[in-house]
Short mmCIF file of the C-alpha atoms (twelve columns), coordinates in Angstrom:
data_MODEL
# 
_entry.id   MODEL 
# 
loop_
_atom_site.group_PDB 
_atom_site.id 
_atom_site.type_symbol 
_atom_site.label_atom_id 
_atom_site.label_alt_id 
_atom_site.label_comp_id 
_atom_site.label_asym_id 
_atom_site.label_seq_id 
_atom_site.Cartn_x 
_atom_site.Cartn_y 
_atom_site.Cartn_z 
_atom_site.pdbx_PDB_model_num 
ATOM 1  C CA . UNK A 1  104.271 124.277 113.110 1 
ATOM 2  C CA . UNK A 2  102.404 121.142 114.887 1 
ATOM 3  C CA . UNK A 3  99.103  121.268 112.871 1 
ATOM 4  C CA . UNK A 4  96.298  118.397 113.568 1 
ATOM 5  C CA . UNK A 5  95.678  115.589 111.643 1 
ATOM 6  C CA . UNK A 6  92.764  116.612 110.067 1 
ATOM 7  C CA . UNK A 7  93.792  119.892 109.005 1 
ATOM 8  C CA . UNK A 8  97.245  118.310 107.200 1 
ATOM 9  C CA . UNK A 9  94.520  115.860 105.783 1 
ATOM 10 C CA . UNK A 10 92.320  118.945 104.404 1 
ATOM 11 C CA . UNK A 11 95.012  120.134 103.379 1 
ATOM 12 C CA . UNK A 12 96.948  117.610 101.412 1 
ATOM 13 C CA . UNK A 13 93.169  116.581 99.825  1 
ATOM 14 C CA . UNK A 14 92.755  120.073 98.602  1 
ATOM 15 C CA . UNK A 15 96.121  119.972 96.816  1 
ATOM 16 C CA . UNK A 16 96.035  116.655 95.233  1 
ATOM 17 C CA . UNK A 17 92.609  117.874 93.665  1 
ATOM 18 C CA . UNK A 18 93.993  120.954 92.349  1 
ATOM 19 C CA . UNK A 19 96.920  119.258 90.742  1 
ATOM 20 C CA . UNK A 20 95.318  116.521 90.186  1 
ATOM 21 C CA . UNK A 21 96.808  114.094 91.663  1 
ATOM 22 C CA . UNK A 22 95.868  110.426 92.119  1 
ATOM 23 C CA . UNK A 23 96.425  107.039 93.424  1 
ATOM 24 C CA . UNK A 24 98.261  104.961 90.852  1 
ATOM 25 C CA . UNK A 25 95.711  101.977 92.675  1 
ATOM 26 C CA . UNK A 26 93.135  101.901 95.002  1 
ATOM 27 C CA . UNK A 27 94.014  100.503 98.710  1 
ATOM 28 C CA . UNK A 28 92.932  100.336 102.022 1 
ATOM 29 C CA . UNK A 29 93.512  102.340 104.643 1 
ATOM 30 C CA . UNK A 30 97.045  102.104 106.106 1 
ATOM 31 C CA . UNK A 31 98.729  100.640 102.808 1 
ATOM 32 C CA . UNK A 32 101.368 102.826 101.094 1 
ATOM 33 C CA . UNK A 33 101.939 102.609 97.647  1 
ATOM 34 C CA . UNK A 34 105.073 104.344 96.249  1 
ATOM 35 C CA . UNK A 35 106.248 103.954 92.040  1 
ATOM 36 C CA . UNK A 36 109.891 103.981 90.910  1 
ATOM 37 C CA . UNK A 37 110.699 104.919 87.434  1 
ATOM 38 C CA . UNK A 38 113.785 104.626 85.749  1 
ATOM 39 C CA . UNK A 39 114.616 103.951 82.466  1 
ATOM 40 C CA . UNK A 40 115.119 100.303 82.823  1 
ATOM 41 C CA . UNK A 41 112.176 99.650  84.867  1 
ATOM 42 C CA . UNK A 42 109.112 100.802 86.759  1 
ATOM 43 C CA . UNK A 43 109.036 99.098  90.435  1 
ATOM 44 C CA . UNK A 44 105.571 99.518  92.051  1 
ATOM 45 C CA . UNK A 45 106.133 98.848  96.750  1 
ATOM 46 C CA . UNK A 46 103.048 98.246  98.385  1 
ATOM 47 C CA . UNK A 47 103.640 98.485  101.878 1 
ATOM 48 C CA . UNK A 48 100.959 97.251  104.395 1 
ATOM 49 C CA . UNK A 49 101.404 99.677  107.585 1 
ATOM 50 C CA . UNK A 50 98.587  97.891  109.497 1 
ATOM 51 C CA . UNK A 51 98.512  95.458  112.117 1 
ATOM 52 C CA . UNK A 52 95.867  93.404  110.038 1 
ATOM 53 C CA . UNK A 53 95.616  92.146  106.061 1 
ATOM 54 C CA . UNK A 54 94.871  94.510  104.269 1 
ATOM 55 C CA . UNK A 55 94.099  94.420  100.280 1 
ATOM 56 C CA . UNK A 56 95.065  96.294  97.154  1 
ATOM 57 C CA . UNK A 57 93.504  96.628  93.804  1 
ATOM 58 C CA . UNK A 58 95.569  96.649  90.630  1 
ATOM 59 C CA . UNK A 59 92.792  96.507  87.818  1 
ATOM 60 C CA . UNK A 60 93.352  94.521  84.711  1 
ATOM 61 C CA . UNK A 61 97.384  95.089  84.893  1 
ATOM 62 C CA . UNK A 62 98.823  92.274  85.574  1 
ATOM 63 C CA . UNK A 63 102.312 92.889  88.016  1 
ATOM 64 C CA . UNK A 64 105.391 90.228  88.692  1 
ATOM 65 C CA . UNK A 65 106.899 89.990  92.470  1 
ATOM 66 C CA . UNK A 66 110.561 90.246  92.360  1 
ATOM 67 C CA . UNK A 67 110.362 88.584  95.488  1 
ATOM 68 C CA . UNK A 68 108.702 85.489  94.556  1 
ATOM 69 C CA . UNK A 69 108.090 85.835  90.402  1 
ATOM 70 C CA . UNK A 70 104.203 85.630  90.755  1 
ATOM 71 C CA . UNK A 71 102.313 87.429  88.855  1 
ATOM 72 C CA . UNK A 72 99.420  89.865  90.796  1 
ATOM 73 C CA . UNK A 73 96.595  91.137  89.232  1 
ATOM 74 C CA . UNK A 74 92.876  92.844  90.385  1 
ATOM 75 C CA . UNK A 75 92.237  92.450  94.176  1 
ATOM 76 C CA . UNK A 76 94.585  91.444  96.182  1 
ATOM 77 C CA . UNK A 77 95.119  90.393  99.942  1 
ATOM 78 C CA . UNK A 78 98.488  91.730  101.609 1 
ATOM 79 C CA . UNK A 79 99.365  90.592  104.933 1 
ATOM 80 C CA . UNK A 80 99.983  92.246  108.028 1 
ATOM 81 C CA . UNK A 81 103.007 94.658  108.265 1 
ATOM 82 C CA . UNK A 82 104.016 92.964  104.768 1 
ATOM 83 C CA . UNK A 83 105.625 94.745  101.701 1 
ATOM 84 C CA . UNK A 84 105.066 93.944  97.822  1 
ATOM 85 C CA . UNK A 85 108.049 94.652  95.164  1 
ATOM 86 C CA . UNK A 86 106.212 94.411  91.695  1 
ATOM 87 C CA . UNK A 87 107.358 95.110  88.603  1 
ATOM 88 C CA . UNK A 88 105.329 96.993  86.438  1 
ATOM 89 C CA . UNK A 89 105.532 96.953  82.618  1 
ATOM 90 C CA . UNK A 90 106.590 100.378 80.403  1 
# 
């Protein structure tokens, strides 16, 4: 009931694969990236769990901060301990 970290991690690997699973974007180790779809909107949280910056890599799409109305796109730096609320177009 209290397996080890690396088995959970074998674990969860081998079932992603099979399912095929994948990151929406690639990130560093330590950031969380969760996607919220609804009909009105897609909402994309980045969450930086690390006591460092950390970065994020959305590609060519191109997202807009609810927080601040930037727009993000490619590489990106997020701070230490910091959290991203992008929206994400349909």
């Amino acid at each position: 009931t209290e397996p080890d970290d690396s088995f959970l991690y074998d674990f969860l690997k081998e079932v992603c694969e099979e399912k095929n699973i994948v990151s929406l974007y690639q990130a560093a180790e330590g950031v969380e990236i969760t996607n919220r779809v609804s009909e009105k909107a897609s909402v994309v949280f980045v969450i930086n769990n690390n006591y460092h910056d950390a970065w994020v890599d959305f590609g060519d799409e191109t997202l807009t901060s609810y927080l601040t109305g930037e727009e993000v796109s490619g590489r990106t730096s997020i701070a230490s301990r910091d959290v991203f609320v992008l929206k994400r177009g349909l």
